Short mmCIF file of C-alpha atoms in Angstrom, two decimals:
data_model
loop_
_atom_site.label_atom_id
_atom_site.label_comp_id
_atom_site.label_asym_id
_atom_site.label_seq_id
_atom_site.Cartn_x
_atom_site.Cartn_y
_atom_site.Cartn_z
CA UNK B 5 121.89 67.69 68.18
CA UNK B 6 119.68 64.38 67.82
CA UNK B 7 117.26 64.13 65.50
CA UNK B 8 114.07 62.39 64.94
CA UNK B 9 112.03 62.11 61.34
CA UNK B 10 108.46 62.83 61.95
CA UNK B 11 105.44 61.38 60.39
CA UNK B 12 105.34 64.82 58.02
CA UNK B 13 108.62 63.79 56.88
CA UNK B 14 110.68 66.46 58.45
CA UNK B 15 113.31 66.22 60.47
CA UNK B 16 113.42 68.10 63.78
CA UNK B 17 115.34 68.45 67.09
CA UNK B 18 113.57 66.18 70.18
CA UNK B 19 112.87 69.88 71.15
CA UNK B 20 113.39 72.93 69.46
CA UNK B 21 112.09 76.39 70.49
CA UNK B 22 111.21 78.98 68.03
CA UNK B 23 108.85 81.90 67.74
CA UNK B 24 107.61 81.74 71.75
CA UNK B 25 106.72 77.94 70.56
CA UNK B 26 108.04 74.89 71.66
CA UNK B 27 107.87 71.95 69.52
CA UNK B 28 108.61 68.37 70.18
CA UNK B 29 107.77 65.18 69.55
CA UNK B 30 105.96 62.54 71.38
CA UNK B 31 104.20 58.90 70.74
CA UNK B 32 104.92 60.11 66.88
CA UNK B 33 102.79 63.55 66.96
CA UNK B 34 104.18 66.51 66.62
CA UNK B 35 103.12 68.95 69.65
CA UNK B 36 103.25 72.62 69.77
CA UNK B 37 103.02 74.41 72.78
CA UNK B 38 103.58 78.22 74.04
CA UNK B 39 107.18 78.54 75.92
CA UNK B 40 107.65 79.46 79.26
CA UNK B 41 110.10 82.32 79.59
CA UNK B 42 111.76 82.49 82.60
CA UNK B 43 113.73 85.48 81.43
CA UNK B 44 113.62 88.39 84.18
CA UNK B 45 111.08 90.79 83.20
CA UNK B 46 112.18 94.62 82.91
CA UNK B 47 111.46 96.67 85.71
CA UNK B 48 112.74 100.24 85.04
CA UNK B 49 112.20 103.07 87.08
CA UNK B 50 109.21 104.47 85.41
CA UNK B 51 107.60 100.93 84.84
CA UNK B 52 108.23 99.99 88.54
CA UNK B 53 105.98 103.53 89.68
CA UNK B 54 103.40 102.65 87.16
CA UNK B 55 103.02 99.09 88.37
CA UNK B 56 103.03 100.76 91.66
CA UNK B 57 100.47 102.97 90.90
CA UNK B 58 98.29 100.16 89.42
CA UNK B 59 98.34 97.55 92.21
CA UNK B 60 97.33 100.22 94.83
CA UNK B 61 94.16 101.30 92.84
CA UNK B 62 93.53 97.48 92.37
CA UNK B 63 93.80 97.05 95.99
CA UNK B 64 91.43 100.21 96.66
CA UNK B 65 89.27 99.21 94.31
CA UNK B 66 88.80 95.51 95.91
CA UNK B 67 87.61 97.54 99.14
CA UNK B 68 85.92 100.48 97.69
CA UNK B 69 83.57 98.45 95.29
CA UNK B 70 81.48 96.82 98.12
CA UNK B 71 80.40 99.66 99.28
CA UNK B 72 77.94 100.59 95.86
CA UNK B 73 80.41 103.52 94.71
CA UNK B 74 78.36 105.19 91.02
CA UNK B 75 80.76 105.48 88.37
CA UNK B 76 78.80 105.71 85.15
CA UNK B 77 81.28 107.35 82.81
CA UNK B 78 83.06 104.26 80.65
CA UNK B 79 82.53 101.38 79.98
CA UNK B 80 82.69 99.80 83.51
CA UNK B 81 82.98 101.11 86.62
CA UNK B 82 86.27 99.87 87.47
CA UNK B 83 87.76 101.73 84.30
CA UNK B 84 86.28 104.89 85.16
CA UNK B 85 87.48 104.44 88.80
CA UNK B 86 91.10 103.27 87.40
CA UNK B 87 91.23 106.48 85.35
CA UNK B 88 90.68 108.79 87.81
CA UNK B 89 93.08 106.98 90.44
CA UNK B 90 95.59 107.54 88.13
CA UNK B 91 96.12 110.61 89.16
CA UNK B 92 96.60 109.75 92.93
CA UNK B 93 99.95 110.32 94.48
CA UNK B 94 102.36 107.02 94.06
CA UNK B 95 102.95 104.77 96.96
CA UNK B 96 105.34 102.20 97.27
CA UNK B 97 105.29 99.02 98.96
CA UNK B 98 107.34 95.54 99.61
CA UNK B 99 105.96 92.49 96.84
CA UNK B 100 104.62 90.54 100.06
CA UNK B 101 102.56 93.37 101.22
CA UNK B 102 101.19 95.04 98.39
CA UNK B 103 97.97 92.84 97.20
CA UNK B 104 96.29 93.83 100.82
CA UNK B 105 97.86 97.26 101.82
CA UNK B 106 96.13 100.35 100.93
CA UNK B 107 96.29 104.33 102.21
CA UNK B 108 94.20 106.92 103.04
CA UNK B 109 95.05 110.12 100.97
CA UNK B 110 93.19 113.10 99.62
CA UNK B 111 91.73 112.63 96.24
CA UNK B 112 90.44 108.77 96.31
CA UNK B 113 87.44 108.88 93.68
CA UNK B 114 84.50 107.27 95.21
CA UNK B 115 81.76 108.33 92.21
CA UNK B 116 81.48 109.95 89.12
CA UNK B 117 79.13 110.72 86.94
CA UNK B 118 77.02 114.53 85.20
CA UNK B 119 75.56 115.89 88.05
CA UNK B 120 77.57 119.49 89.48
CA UNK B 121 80.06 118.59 91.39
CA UNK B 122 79.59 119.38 95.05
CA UNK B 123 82.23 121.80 96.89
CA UNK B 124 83.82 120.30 100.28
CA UNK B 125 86.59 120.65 102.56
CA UNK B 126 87.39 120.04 106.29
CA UNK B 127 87.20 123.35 108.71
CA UNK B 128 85.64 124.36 111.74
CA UNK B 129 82.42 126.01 112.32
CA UNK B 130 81.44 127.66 115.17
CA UNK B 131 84.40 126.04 117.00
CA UNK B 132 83.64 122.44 116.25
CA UNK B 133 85.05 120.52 113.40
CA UNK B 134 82.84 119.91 110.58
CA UNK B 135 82.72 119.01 106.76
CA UNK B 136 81.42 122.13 104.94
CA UNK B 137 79.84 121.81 101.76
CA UNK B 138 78.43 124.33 98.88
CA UNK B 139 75.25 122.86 98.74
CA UNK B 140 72.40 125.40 99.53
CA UNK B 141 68.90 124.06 100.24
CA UNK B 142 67.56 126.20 97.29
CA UNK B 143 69.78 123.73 95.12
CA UNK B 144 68.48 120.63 95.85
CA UNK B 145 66.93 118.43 92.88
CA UNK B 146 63.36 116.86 93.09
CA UNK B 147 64.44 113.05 94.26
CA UNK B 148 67.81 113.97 95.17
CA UNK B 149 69.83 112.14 98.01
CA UNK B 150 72.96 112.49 99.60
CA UNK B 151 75.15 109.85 100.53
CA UNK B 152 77.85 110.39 102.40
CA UNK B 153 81.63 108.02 101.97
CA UNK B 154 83.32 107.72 105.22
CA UNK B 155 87.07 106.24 105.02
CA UNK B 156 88.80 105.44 107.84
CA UNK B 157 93.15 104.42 107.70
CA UNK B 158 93.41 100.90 110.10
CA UNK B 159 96.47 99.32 111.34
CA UNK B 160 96.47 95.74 110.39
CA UNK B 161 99.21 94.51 112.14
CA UNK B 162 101.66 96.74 111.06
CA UNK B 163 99.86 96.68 107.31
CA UNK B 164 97.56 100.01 106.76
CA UNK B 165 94.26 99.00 104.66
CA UNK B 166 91.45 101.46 104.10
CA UNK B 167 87.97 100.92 105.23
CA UNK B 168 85.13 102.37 103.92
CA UNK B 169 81.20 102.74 104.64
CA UNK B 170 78.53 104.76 103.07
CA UNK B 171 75.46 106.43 105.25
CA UNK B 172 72.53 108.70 103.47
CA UNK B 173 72.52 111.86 105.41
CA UNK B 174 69.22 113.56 105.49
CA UNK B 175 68.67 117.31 104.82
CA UNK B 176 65.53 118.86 105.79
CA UNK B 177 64.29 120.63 102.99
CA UNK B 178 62.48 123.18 104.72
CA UNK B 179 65.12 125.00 105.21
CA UNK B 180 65.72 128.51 104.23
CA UNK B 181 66.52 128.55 100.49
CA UNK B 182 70.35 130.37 101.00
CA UNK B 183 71.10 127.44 104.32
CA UNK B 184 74.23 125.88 103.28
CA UNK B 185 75.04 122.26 104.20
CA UNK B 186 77.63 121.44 107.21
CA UNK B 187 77.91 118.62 108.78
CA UNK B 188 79.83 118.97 112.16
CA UNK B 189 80.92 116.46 115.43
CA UNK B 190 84.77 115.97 116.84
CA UNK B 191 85.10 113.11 113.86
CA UNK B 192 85.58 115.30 111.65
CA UNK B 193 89.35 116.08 113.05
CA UNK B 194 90.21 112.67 113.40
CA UNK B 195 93.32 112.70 111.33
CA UNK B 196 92.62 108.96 110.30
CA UNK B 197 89.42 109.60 108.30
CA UNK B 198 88.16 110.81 105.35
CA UNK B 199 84.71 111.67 103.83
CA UNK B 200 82.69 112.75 100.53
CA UNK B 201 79.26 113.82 100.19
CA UNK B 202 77.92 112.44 96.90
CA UNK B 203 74.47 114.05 95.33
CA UNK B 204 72.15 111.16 93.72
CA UNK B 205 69.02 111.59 91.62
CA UNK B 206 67.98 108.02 89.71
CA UNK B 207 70.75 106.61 88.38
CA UNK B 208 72.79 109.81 88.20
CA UNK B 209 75.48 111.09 90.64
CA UNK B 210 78.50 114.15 91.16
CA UNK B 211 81.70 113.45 90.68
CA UNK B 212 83.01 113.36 94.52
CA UNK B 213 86.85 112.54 96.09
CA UNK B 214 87.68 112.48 99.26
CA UNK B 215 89.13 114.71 101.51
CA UNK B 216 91.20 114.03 104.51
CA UNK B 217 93.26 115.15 107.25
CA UNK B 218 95.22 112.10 107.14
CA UNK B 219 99.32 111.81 106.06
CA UNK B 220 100.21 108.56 106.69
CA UNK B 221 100.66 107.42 102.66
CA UNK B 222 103.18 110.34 102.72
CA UNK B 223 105.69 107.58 104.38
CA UNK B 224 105.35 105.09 101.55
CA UNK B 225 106.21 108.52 98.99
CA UNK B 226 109.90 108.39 99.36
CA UNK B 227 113.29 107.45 96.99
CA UNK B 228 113.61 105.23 100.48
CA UNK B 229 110.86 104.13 100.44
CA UNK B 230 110.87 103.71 96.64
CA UNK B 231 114.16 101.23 97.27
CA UNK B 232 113.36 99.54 99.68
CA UNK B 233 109.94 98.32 97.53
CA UNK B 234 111.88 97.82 94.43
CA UNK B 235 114.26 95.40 96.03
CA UNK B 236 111.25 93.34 97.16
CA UNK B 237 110.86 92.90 93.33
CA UNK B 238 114.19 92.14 92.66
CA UNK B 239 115.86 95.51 91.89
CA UNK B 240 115.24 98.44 89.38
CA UNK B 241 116.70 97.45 86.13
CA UNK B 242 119.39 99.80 84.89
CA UNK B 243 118.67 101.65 81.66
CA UNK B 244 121.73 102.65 79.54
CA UNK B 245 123.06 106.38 79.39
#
C-alpha cells in the first residue's frame, strides 16, 4: 500500500478507513471525514413491519395535521399522535408508493387530551344511518364545542390517500337534559368514510378515533401483500435458525 509522511510526522495510507472515518491526505492536510457505507442495511421481518408501521403514520400524519387535530399529551403533538398510531393495524406497501399512500381504518387518532372520552359507533336509528354518540345534553360543559373529523378513502389513480375535514356541529342546548346526541343522513353508510366527534372546552379536548365502515386497508394486511412490499425494498433479510 503507498504511503505518504504527513506534516505530523506519521505515516499513513493515501486513504485509510477506520472507525466510520475516512482519512486522507490532500494539499499536505490531513482530512477526516465520516464514511459512506454502502453496506445493505438489515431488513428483517419484524424491522420491515415496524418501518411499515412508521411510514404510514408519517404519511397520515402529513394529512391529518392540517386539519388542527388537539393532541396535548407529550411533548409534541406528532409524538402523542405517533404513540397512539402505533397501535393501528400494519399495512404494507411497494417503496415507490409508500411516502403518499395512506388507508382508511378504524382506530386513526385524531385528538387526545383529559376530557371523558365520548362513546360512538355507526348504527341506524329510526331506519336511517347515523353516528350515535353517549353524549346527553345534561353533560355538556359551560364553553364546550363539538367538532366533528370526517375521513373519507380516495382513489388516486390507483394510490388510496385519506382525506380529512373538520366541521363544528351545533347542539341545541335546550334540549331535554336525558336527549342523547345522533347525528343521522345516508353518509353515514358510505363504506368509504369515517368520522369522530371530539368535545372541546379552551384548550382541552377527549381523546377521539375514528370509526368506519370502510375495509379497504384490509388488502394491504396480507403475507402477499407483505412480499410483494418487501421486495420493493430489496427482500426480507434472512435471520439464522
Amino acid at each position: 500500500m503507498k504511503m505518504k509522511k504527513t506534516g505530523l510526522g506519521l505515516l499513513i495510507p493515501k486513504k485509510l478507513r477506520i472507525g466510520g472515518m475516512t482519512i486522507y491526505q490532500r494539499g499536505g492536510q490531513v482530512i477526516g471525514r465520516v464514511s459512506e457505507v454502502h453496506e445493505r442495511r438489515s431488513n428483517t421481518r419484524a424491522q420491515f413491519i415496524q418501518r411499515q408501521k412508521m411510514r404510514h403514520t408519517t404519511a397520515l400524519w402529513k394529512v391529518l395535521r392540517y386539519y388542527n387535530p388537539m393532541f396535548t399529551e407529550r411533548a409534541t403533538a406528532y409524538q402523542d399522535f405517533a404513540s397512539l398510531a402505533n397501535g393501528l393495524p400494519v399495512v404494507f406497501v411497494e417503496k415507490n408508493h409508500m411516502r403518499d399512500t395512506t388507508f382508511l381504518m378504524p382506530g386513526i387518532p385524531v385528538s387526545n387530551g383529559k376530557l371523558p372520552t365520548l362513546e360512538q359507533h355507526l348504527g341506524e336509528v329510526d331506519g336511517s344511518p347515523a353516528l350515535i354518540t353517549g353524549l346527553k345534553a345534561g353533560d355538556m360543559l359551560h364553553g364546550e364545542r363539538l367538532w366533528l373529523y370526517t375521513a373519507e378513502q380516495k382513489m388516486v389513480g390507483d394510490l388510496p390517500r385519506v382525506r380529512f375535514t373538520r366541521s363544528e356541529v351545533f347542539w341545541q342546548r335546550n334540549s331535554s337534559a336525558d336527549r342523547q346526541l345522533i347525528l343521522k343522513g345516508d353518509e353515514y353508510a358510505d363504506p368509504m368514510k369515517g368520522w369522530a366527534l371530539v368535545r372541546v372546552v379552551g384548550d382541552k379536548c377527549s381523546p377521539q378515533t375514528i370509526v368506519t365502515r370502510c375495509t379497504l386497508y384490509q388488502q394491504y394486511m396480507t403475507e402477499e401483500a407483505l412480499q410483494t412490499a418487501a421486495k420493493s425494498y430489496g427482500g426480507l433479510t434472512r435471520t439464522p435458525f
